[in-house]
PDB file of C-alpha atoms and ligand atoms in Angstrom:
ATOM      1  CA  MET A   1      56.916  22.763  54.165  1.00 51.00           C
ATOM      2  CA  ILE A   2      54.319  25.337  53.100  1.00 62.00           C
ATOM      3  CA  SER A   3      56.291  27.230  50.479  1.00 66.00           C
ATOM      4  CA  THR A   4      55.405  27.055  46.780  1.00 80.00           C
ATOM      5  CA  ALA A   5      56.970  29.089  44.007  1.00 93.00           C
ATOM      6  CA  LEU A   6      55.267  32.385  43.408  1.00 96.00           C
ATOM      7  CA  PHE A   7      53.475  32.862  40.103  1.00 95.00           C
ATOM      8  CA  LEU A   8      50.708  34.967  38.580  1.00 96.00           C
ATOM      9  CA  PRO A   9      49.513  33.440  35.337  1.00 94.00           C
ATOM     10  CA  GLU A  10      49.036  35.572  32.256  1.00 91.00           C
ATOM     11  CA  ARG A  11      50.343  38.732  33.826  1.00 95.00           C
ATOM     12  CA  LYS A  12      52.661  40.348  31.341  1.00 93.00           C
ATOM     13  CA  HIS A  13      54.102  43.244  33.326  1.00 96.00           C
ATOM     14  CA  LEU A  14      55.358  41.242  36.326  1.00 98.00           C
ATOM     15  CA  ARG A  15      58.657  40.625  38.047  1.00 98.00           C
ATOM     16  CA  ILE A  16      58.957  37.783  40.500  1.00 97.00           C
ATOM     17  CA  LEU A  17      62.089  37.899  42.635  1.00 98.00           C
ATOM     18  CA  SER A  18      63.348  35.302  45.018  1.00 97.00           C
ATOM     19  CA  LYS A  19      65.020  37.929  47.197  1.00 97.00           C
ATOM     20  CA  THR A  20      65.312  41.726  47.176  1.00 98.00           C
ATOM     21  CA  THR A  21      65.959  44.484  49.669  1.00 98.00           C
ATOM     22  CA  SER A  22      62.447  45.835  49.271  1.00 98.00           C
ATOM     23  CA  THR A  23      59.935  45.290  46.467  1.00 98.00           C
ATOM     24  CA  ASN A  24      59.213  49.023  46.631  1.00 98.00           C
ATOM     25  CA  ASP A  25      62.828  49.757  45.739  1.00 98.00           C
ATOM     26  CA  ALA A  26      62.719  47.226  42.857  1.00 98.00           C
ATOM     27  CA  ALA A  27      59.419  48.675  41.627  1.00 98.00           C
ATOM     28  CA  LYS A  28      60.710  52.238  41.842  1.00 98.00           C
ATOM     29  CA  ARG A  29      63.730  51.409  39.737  1.00 98.00           C
ATOM     30  CA  TRP A  30      61.504  49.657  37.198  1.00 98.00           C
ATOM     31  CA  ALA A  31      59.028  52.569  37.112  1.00 98.00           C
ATOM     32  CA  ARG A  32      61.900  55.070  36.536  1.00 97.00           C
ATOM     33  CA  ASP A  33      62.900  52.764  33.630  1.00 97.00           C
ATOM     34  CA  GLY A  34      59.444  52.984  32.122  1.00 96.00           C
ATOM     35  CA  ALA A  35      57.390  50.144  33.748  1.00 97.00           C
ATOM     36  CA  ARG A  36      53.781  50.625  32.784  1.00 96.00           C
ATOM     37  CA  ASP A  37      50.690  51.409  34.830  1.00 96.00           C
ATOM     38  CA  GLY A  38      49.666  48.214  36.699  1.00 97.00           C
ATOM     39  CA  ALA A  39      53.071  46.532  36.654  1.00 98.00           C
ATOM     40  CA  VAL A  40      53.719  44.252  39.635  1.00 98.00           C
ATOM     41  CA  VAL A  41      56.797  43.276  41.580  1.00 98.00           C
ATOM     42  CA  VAL A  42      56.539  40.421  44.061  1.00 98.00           C
ATOM     43  CA  ALA A  43      59.300  38.793  46.121  1.00 98.00           C
ATOM     44  CA  ASP A  44      59.585  35.611  48.163  1.00 97.00           C
ATOM     45  CA  CYS A  45      61.540  37.497  50.789  1.00 97.00           C
ATOM     46  CA  GLN A  46      62.907  40.958  51.553  1.00 98.00           C
ATOM     47  CA  THR A  47      66.194  41.740  53.325  1.00 98.00           C
ATOM     48  CA  ALA A  48      65.188  45.378  54.160  1.00 98.00           C
ATOM     49  CA  GLY A  49      61.427  45.443  53.934  1.00 98.00           C
ATOM     50  CA  ARG A  50      60.097  48.666  55.360  1.00 97.00           C
ATOM     51  CA  GLY A  51      56.884  50.012  56.769  1.00 95.00           C
ATOM     52  CA  ARG A  52      55.601  53.492  57.616  1.00 91.00           C
ATOM     53  CA  SER A  53      57.516  55.831  59.926  1.00 86.00           C
ATOM     54  CA  ASP A  54      60.854  54.132  59.147  1.00 87.00           C
ATOM     55  CA  ARG A  55      59.792  50.864  60.808  1.00 91.00           C
ATOM     56  CA  SER A  56      61.007  47.601  59.337  1.00 94.00           C
ATOM     57  CA  TRP A  57      58.691  44.994  57.859  1.00 96.00           C
ATOM     58  CA  HIS A  58      59.529  41.429  58.816  1.00 94.00           C
ATOM     59  CA  SER A  59      59.857  39.580  55.493  1.00 96.00           C
ATOM     60  CA  PRO A  60      60.916  35.934  55.871  1.00 96.00           C
ATOM     61  CA  PRO A  61      60.878  33.567  52.833  1.00 96.00           C
ATOM     62  CA  GLY A  62      58.192  31.057  51.877  1.00 95.00           C
ATOM     63  CA  LEU A  63      55.390  32.350  54.141  1.00 96.00           C
ATOM     64  CA  ASN A  64      53.919  35.726  53.287  1.00 97.00           C
ATOM     65  CA  LEU A  65      53.394  38.160  50.450  1.00 98.00           C
ATOM     66  CA  TYR A  66      55.498  41.235  49.615  1.00 98.00           C
ATOM     67  CA  ILE A  67      53.970  43.008  46.608  1.00 98.00           C
ATOM     68  CA  SER A  68      54.584  46.384  44.942  1.00 98.00           C
ATOM     69  CA  TYR A  69      52.111  47.704  42.405  1.00 98.00           C
ATOM     70  CA  ILE A  70      52.884  50.628  40.106  1.00 98.00           C
ATOM     71  CA  ILE A  71      50.242  53.255  39.385  1.00 97.00           C
ATOM     72  CA  ARG A  72      50.776  56.007  36.812  1.00 96.00           C
ATOM     73  CA  SER A  73      48.328  58.850  36.927  1.00 93.00           C
ATOM     74  CA  SER A  74      48.127  62.650  37.483  1.00 92.00           C
ATOM     75  CA  LEU A  75      49.135  63.871  40.919  1.00 91.00           C
ATOM     76  CA  GLN A  76      45.505  64.796  41.584  1.00 88.00           C
ATOM     77  CA  PHE A  77      44.478  61.140  41.307  1.00 90.00           C
ATOM     78  CA  LEU A  78      47.585  59.708  42.904  1.00 92.00           C
ATOM     79  CA  ARG A  79      46.546  61.402  46.147  1.00 89.00           C
ATOM     80  CA  LEU A  80      43.857  58.719  46.383  1.00 91.00           C
ATOM     81  CA  ALA A  81      46.358  55.871  45.895  1.00 94.00           C
ATOM     82  CA  PRO A  82      46.622  55.153  49.676  1.00 93.00           C
ATOM     83  CA  ILE A  83      42.829  54.789  49.862  1.00 94.00           C
ATOM     84  CA  LEU A  84      42.807  52.652  46.750  1.00 96.00           C
ATOM     85  CA  GLY A  85      45.491  50.337  48.089  1.00 97.00           C
ATOM     86  CA  VAL A  86      43.819  49.782  51.401  1.00 97.00           C
ATOM     87  CA  VAL A  87      40.354  49.290  49.928  1.00 97.00           C
ATOM     88  CA  ALA A  88      41.685  46.749  47.391  1.00 98.00           C
ATOM     89  CA  VAL A  89      43.677  44.745  49.909  1.00 98.00           C
ATOM     90  CA  ARG A  90      40.837  44.692  52.418  1.00 98.00           C
ATOM     91  CA  GLU A  91      38.489  43.341  49.771  1.00 98.00           C
ATOM     92  CA  ALA A  92      41.027  40.702  48.623  1.00 98.00           C
ATOM     93  CA  ILE A  93      41.528  39.540  52.196  1.00 98.00           C
ATOM     94  CA  GLN A  94      37.777  39.382  52.752  1.00 97.00           C
ATOM     95  CA  THR A  95      37.505  36.942  49.833  1.00 96.00           C
ATOM     96  CA  GLN A  96      40.024  34.606  51.461  1.00 95.00           C
ATOM     97  CA  LEU A  97      38.467  34.438  54.922  1.00 95.00           C
ATOM     98  CA  PRO A  98      35.264  32.847  56.217  1.00 92.00           C
ATOM     99  CA  ALA A  99      32.388  35.312  56.123  1.00 91.00           C
ATOM    100  CA  ALA A 100      32.414  35.634  59.938  1.00 90.00           C
ATOM    101  CA  CYS A 101      35.907  37.180  59.828  1.00 92.00           C
ATOM    102  CA  LYS A 102      35.468  40.829  58.911  1.00 94.00           C
ATOM    103  CA  PRO A 103      38.696  42.579  57.893  1.00 97.00           C
ATOM    104  CA  VAL A 104      38.597  46.213  58.910  1.00 98.00           C
ATOM    105  CA  ILE A 105      40.700  49.261  58.241  1.00 97.00           C
ATOM    106  CA  LYS A 106      42.662  51.157  60.861  1.00 94.00           C
ATOM    107  CA  TRP A 107      43.540  54.536  59.381  1.00 93.00           C
ATOM    108  CA  PRO A 108      45.713  55.159  57.452  1.00 91.00           C
ATOM    109  CA  ASN A 109      46.814  51.790  56.143  1.00 92.00           C
ATOM    110  CA  ASP A 110      46.444  48.734  58.402  1.00 95.00           C
ATOM    111  CA  ILE A 111      44.117  45.861  57.792  1.00 97.00           C
ATOM    112  CA  LEU A 112      43.036  44.171  61.016  1.00 96.00           C
ATOM    113  CA  VAL A 113      41.105  41.008  61.694  1.00 96.00           C
ATOM    114  CA  HIS A 114      39.833  40.382  65.261  1.00 94.00           C
ATOM    115  CA  GLY A 115      41.858  43.391  66.354  1.00 93.00           C
ATOM    116  CA  ALA A 116      45.185  42.077  65.023  1.00 94.00           C
ATOM    117  CA  LYS A 117      47.132  43.413  62.045  1.00 95.00           C
ATOM    118  CA  ILE A 118      47.224  41.125  59.020  1.00 96.00           C
ATOM    119  CA  ALA A 119      48.436  43.539  56.341  1.00 97.00           C
ATOM    120  CA  GLY A 120      50.063  46.948  55.948  1.00 97.00           C
ATOM    121  CA  ILE A 121      50.446  49.256  53.018  1.00 97.00           C
ATOM    122  CA  LEU A 122      53.293  51.658  52.261  1.00 97.00           C
ATOM    123  CA  ILE A 123      52.718  54.292  49.601  1.00 96.00           C
ATOM    124  CA  GLU A 124      55.662  55.988  47.913  1.00 97.00           C
ATOM    125  CA  ILE A 125      55.090  58.668  45.278  1.00 96.00           C
ATOM    126  CA  GLU A 126      57.561  60.205  42.808  1.00 96.00           C
ATOM    127  CA  THR A 127      56.544  63.291  40.913  1.00 95.00           C
ATOM    128  CA  GLN A 128      59.367  63.878  38.392  1.00 90.00           C
ATOM    129  CA  PRO A 129      59.511  63.570  35.400  1.00 91.00           C
ATOM    130  CA  ASP A 130      56.181  61.708  35.243  1.00 93.00           C
ATOM    131  CA  PRO A 131      54.245  61.063  38.426  1.00 96.00           C
ATOM    132  CA  PHE A 132      53.930  57.502  39.611  1.00 97.00           C
ATOM    133  CA  CYS A 133      53.124  55.730  42.849  1.00 97.00           C
ATOM    134  CA  ILE A 134      54.225  52.485  44.366  1.00 98.00           C
ATOM    135  CA  VAL A 135      51.612  50.707  46.457  1.00 98.00           C
ATOM    136  CA  GLY A 136      53.698  48.430  48.665  1.00 98.00           C
ATOM    137  CA  ILE A 137      51.695  45.698  50.311  1.00 98.00           C
ATOM    138  CA  GLY A 138      52.805  43.274  53.023  1.00 98.00           C
ATOM    139  CA  ILE A 139      50.329  40.480  53.934  1.00 98.00           C
ATOM    140  CA  ASN A 140      50.966  37.885  56.659  1.00 97.00           C
ATOM    141  CA  VAL A 141      49.643  34.797  54.899  1.00 97.00           C
ATOM    142  CA  ASN A 142      51.014  31.581  56.364  1.00 97.00           C
ATOM    143  CA  ALA A 143      53.080  32.867  59.309  1.00 95.00           C
ATOM    144  CA  ASP A 144      52.307  31.070  62.499  1.00 94.00           C
ATOM    145  CA  ILE A 145      52.261  32.852  65.867  1.00 90.00           C
ATOM    146  CA  CYS A 146      55.959  32.107  66.502  1.00 90.00           C
ATOM    147  CA  GLN A 147      56.853  33.441  63.025  1.00 90.00           C
ATOM    148  CA  LEU A 148      55.319  36.869  63.559  1.00 90.00           C
ATOM    149  CA  PRO A 149      57.408  39.814  64.711  1.00 82.00           C
ATOM    150  CA  PRO A 150      56.967  41.218  68.190  1.00 74.00           C
ATOM    151  CA  ALA A 151      54.260  43.869  67.962  1.00 65.00           C
ATOM    152  CA  PRO A 152      54.978  46.901  70.088  1.00 62.00           C
ATOM    153  CA  ARG A 153      52.081  48.952  68.563  1.00 67.00           C
ATOM    154  CA  THR A 154      49.492  46.554  67.167  1.00 75.00           C
ATOM    155  CA  ARG A 155      49.189  42.783  67.723  1.00 89.00           C
ATOM    156  CA  ALA A 156      50.032  40.892  64.507  1.00 94.00           C
ATOM    157  CA  SER A 157      48.193  37.956  62.936  1.00 95.00           C
ATOM    158  CA  SER A 158      48.013  36.098  59.643  1.00 96.00           C
ATOM    159  CA  LEU A 159      45.426  34.676  57.273  1.00 97.00           C
ATOM    160  CA  ARG A 160      46.410  31.214  58.436  1.00 96.00           C
ATOM    161  CA  ILE A 161      45.882  32.043  62.102  1.00 95.00           C
ATOM    162  CA  GLU A 162      42.515  33.742  61.475  1.00 95.00           C
ATOM    163  CA  SER A 163      41.146  31.129  59.051  1.00 94.00           C
ATOM    164  CA  GLY A 164      42.659  28.037  60.652  1.00 94.00           C
ATOM    165  CA  ARG A 165      44.038  26.757  57.343  1.00 94.00           C
ATOM    166  CA  ILE A 166      47.155  27.090  55.262  1.00 95.00           C
ATOM    167  CA  MET A 167      46.590  29.347  52.272  1.00 96.00           C
ATOM    168  CA  ASP A 168      47.938  29.218  48.713  1.00 96.00           C
ATOM    169  CA  ARG A 169      49.949  32.447  48.445  1.00 97.00           C
ATOM    170  CA  ASN A 170      49.309  32.561  44.724  1.00 97.00           C
ATOM    171  CA  VAL A 171      45.558  32.613  45.177  1.00 97.00           C
ATOM    172  CA  VAL A 172      45.886  35.545  47.594  1.00 98.00           C
ATOM    173  CA  LEU A 173      48.307  37.283  45.213  1.00 98.00           C
ATOM    174  CA  ALA A 174      45.905  36.919  42.268  1.00 98.00           C
ATOM    175  CA  SER A 175      43.026  38.240  44.349  1.00 98.00           C
ATOM    176  CA  VAL A 176      45.005  41.301  45.504  1.00 98.00           C
ATOM    177  CA  VAL A 177      46.162  42.162  41.965  1.00 98.00           C
ATOM    178  CA  GLU A 178      42.640  41.674  40.606  1.00 97.00           C
ATOM    179  CA  GLN A 179      41.200  44.107  43.206  1.00 97.00           C
ATOM    180  CA  LEU A 180      43.999  46.597  42.515  1.00 97.00           C
ATOM    181  CA  ASP A 181      43.328  46.431  38.775  1.00 96.00           C
ATOM    182  CA  ASN A 182      39.603  47.004  39.298  1.00 94.00           C
ATOM    183  CA  HIS A 183      40.097  50.050  41.489  1.00 94.00           C
ATOM    184  CA  ARG A 184      42.873  51.434  39.321  1.00 93.00           C
ATOM    185  CA  GLN A 185      40.338  51.724  36.467  1.00 86.00           C
ATOM    186  CA  ARG A 186      38.039  53.687  38.814  1.00 84.00           C
ATOM    187  CA  LEU A 187      40.908  55.991  39.804  1.00 84.00           C
ATOM    188  CA  ALA A 188      41.121  57.213  36.218  1.00 76.00           C
ATOM    189  CA  LEU A 189      37.411  58.209  36.489  1.00 79.00           C
ATOM    190  CA  GLY A 190      38.023  60.211  39.671  1.00 79.00           C
ATOM    191  CA  GLY A 191      38.063  57.396  42.233  1.00 78.00           C
ATOM    192  CA  SER A 192      34.308  57.322  42.612  1.00 80.00           C
ATOM    193  CA  GLY A 193      33.237  55.100  45.499  1.00 89.00           C
ATOM    194  CA  LEU A 194      36.710  54.670  46.971  1.00 92.00           C
ATOM    195  CA  LEU A 195      36.232  56.966  49.947  1.00 92.00           C
ATOM    196  CA  GLU A 196      32.862  55.417  50.709  1.00 93.00           C
ATOM    197  CA  ALA A 197      34.350  51.908  50.579  1.00 94.00           C
ATOM    198  CA  PHE A 198      37.121  53.042  52.905  1.00 95.00           C
ATOM    199  CA  THR A 199      34.915  54.802  55.481  1.00 94.00           C
ATOM    200  CA  SER A 200      32.394  51.984  55.624  1.00 95.00           C
ATOM    201  CA  HIS A 201      35.055  49.575  56.948  1.00 97.00           C
ATOM    202  CA  CYS A 202      37.194  52.055  58.880  1.00 96.00           C
ATOM    203  CA  ILE A 203      37.180  51.392  62.625  1.00 95.00           C
ATOM    204  CA  SER A 204      39.098  54.564  63.475  1.00 93.00           C
ATOM    205  CA  LEU A 205      36.062  56.797  62.849  1.00 94.00           C
ATOM    206  CA  GLY A 206      34.167  57.935  65.917  1.00 93.00           C
ATOM    207  CA  LYS A 207      36.998  56.807  68.224  1.00 93.00           C
ATOM    208  CA  GLN A 208      39.012  58.740  70.807  1.00 94.00           C
ATOM    209  CA  VAL A 209      42.574  58.712  69.489  1.00 93.00           C
ATOM    210  CA  ARG A 210      46.070  59.861  70.274  1.00 93.00           C
ATOM    211  CA  VAL A 211      47.573  61.638  67.262  1.00 93.00           C
ATOM    212  CA  ASN A 212      51.392  61.360  66.877  1.00 89.00           C
ATOM    213  CA  ILE A 213      52.586  63.725  64.175  1.00 87.00           C
ATOM    214  CA  PRO A 214      56.384  63.472  63.637  1.00 85.00           C
ATOM    215  CA  GLY A 215      58.008  66.537  65.195  1.00 86.00           C
ATOM    216  CA  HIS A 216      54.954  67.543  67.236  1.00 88.00           C
ATOM    217  CA  ASP A 217      53.673  66.735  70.710  1.00 90.00           C
ATOM    218  CA  PRO A 218      51.023  63.972  70.661  1.00 92.00           C
ATOM    219  CA  PHE A 219      47.468  65.173  71.296  1.00 92.00           C
ATOM    220  CA  LEU A 220      44.115  63.585  72.016  1.00 94.00           C
ATOM    221  CA  ALA A 221      41.231  63.986  69.663  1.00 95.00           C
ATOM    222  CA  THR A 222      38.141  62.338  68.161  1.00 95.00           C
ATOM    223  CA  ALA A 223      38.432  60.877  64.688  1.00 95.00           C
ATOM    224  CA  CYS A 224      35.336  62.130  62.848  1.00 93.00           C
ATOM    225  CA  GLY A 225      35.696  61.559  59.128  1.00 92.00           C
ATOM    226  CA  LEU A 226      37.789  61.622  55.964  1.00 92.00           C
ATOM    227  CA  ASP A 227      38.045  64.570  53.559  1.00 91.00           C
ATOM    228  CA  HIS A 228      37.994  64.176  49.775  1.00 86.00           C
ATOM    229  CA  GLN A 229      41.757  63.483  49.695  1.00 84.00           C
ATOM    230  CA  GLY A 230      41.542  60.739  52.263  1.00 86.00           C
ATOM    231  CA  ARG A 231      42.998  62.829  55.106  1.00 91.00           C
ATOM    232  CA  LEU A 232      41.689  61.897  58.550  1.00 93.00           C
ATOM    233  CA  LEU A 233      39.668  64.673  60.125  1.00 95.00           C
ATOM    234  CA  VAL A 234      40.045  64.852  63.912  1.00 95.00           C
ATOM    235  CA  GLN A 235      38.385  67.162  66.393  1.00 94.00           C
ATOM    236  CA  ASP A 236      40.636  68.366  69.209  1.00 92.00           C
ATOM    237  CA  HIS A 237      39.543  69.389  72.734  1.00 89.00           C
ATOM    238  CA  GLU A 238      38.846  72.942  71.518  1.00 91.00           C
ATOM    239  CA  ASN A 239      36.517  71.575  68.883  1.00 92.00           C
ATOM    240  CA  ARG A 240      38.901  72.467  66.054  1.00 93.00           C
ATOM    241  CA  CYS A 241      38.707  70.171  63.067  1.00 94.00           C
ATOM    242  CA  ILE A 242      42.215  69.233  61.939  1.00 93.00           C
ATOM    243  CA  PRO A 243      43.032  67.277  58.770  1.00 94.00           C
ATOM    244  CA  ILE A 244      45.774  64.671  59.392  1.00 92.00           C
ATOM    245  CA  ILE A 245      47.950  63.437  56.558  1.00 87.00           C
ATOM    246  CA  ALA A 246      51.006  61.712  57.964  1.00 80.00           C
ATOM    247  CA  ALA A 247      50.693  60.497  61.538  1.00 82.00           C
ATOM    248  CA  ASP A 248      50.230  57.463  63.760  1.00 83.00           C
ATOM    249  CA  VAL A 249      46.776  57.435  65.256  1.00 87.00           C
ATOM    250  CA  ASP A 250      46.359  55.105  68.217  1.00 84.00           C
ATOM    251  CA  PHE A 251      43.137  54.199  70.000  1.00 85.00           C
ATOM    252  CA  ILE A 252      42.963  55.244  73.640  1.00 84.00           C
TER     253      ILE A 252
HETATM  254  C1  BTN B 301      53.175  49.336  57.367  1.00 93.90           C
HETATM  255  O1  BTN B 301      52.272  48.692  57.904  1.00 93.90           O
HETATM  256  O2  BTN B 301      53.832  50.167  57.997  1.00 93.90           O
HETATM  257  C2  BTN B 301      53.372  49.142  55.848  1.00 93.90           C
HETATM  258  C3  BTN B 301      54.096  47.854  55.580  1.00 93.90           C
HETATM  259  C4  BTN B 301      54.355  47.669  54.070  1.00 93.90           C
HETATM  260  C5  BTN B 301      55.208  46.460  53.807  1.00 93.90           C
HETATM  261  C6  BTN B 301      55.316  46.179  52.335  1.00 93.90           C
HETATM  262  S1  BTN B 301      56.039  44.621  51.964  1.00 93.90           S
HETATM  263  C7  BTN B 301      56.111  45.080  50.270  1.00 93.90           C
HETATM  264  C8  BTN B 301      56.593  46.499  50.251  1.00 93.90           C
HETATM  265  N1  BTN B 301      58.012  46.553  50.309  1.00 93.90           N
HETATM  266  C9  BTN B 301      58.396  47.143  51.410  1.00 93.90           C
HETATM  267  O3  BTN B 301      59.633  47.290  51.739  1.00 93.90           O
HETATM  268  N2  BTN B 301      57.378  47.532  52.142  1.00 93.90           N
HETATM  269  C10 BTN B 301      56.122  47.193  51.486  1.00 93.90           C
END
């Protein structure tokens, strides 16, 4: 049995739940009730964990991490929250893996190791009355191959599979929260360095991609950069540069 109880020593603004529908829902309710900047919700399992584009996020007990982190800031800075979340989680994962395993970013919010998805991030923002953002993070920690969901889009993996050893979820949790805290301080100063940290590990750039924007026909393009808000810039076959904000971008 791998499972140990979740804990995060000395964290004041923290809720640890044994089960919830989605930590993002629990964090949203808490934020509406006044939870402070940097508050954390973590659950052992989720009954309705969700990912981007209305996909579900497989959330069995005792194996993985389901974390929601609350950020309070102006809307101008919250636009960088997706970048912050991905950069922080990538760095935390890097600290848990052997140096030869290089976690990379697939725009907008996937962390891959050896081409397989280890973690995903779901950002949800509320603007009224005071803006806040929930950075929802799912990390496959100790799931074995047979415990991973079927992966119609991207092959899934876990820290255990990539490192060859069972991990302490609480060590991974502490590392993720530490990186989020560090980068949250930088957000208040304008997010300096975040875009650079993202682009330097982003494997989408320079690739031929298929862009699927909800409600539009998919089109082929080349991913060529990020703008200052973290939107992906793609160049279509007529050499138009198009900023992409909410889309699935698949390699071809
Ligand atoms: C994705 O890859 O599409 C994003 C997955 C995000 C999953 C996490 S698990 C914690 C938080 N609660 C949720 O319901 N979703 C996020």
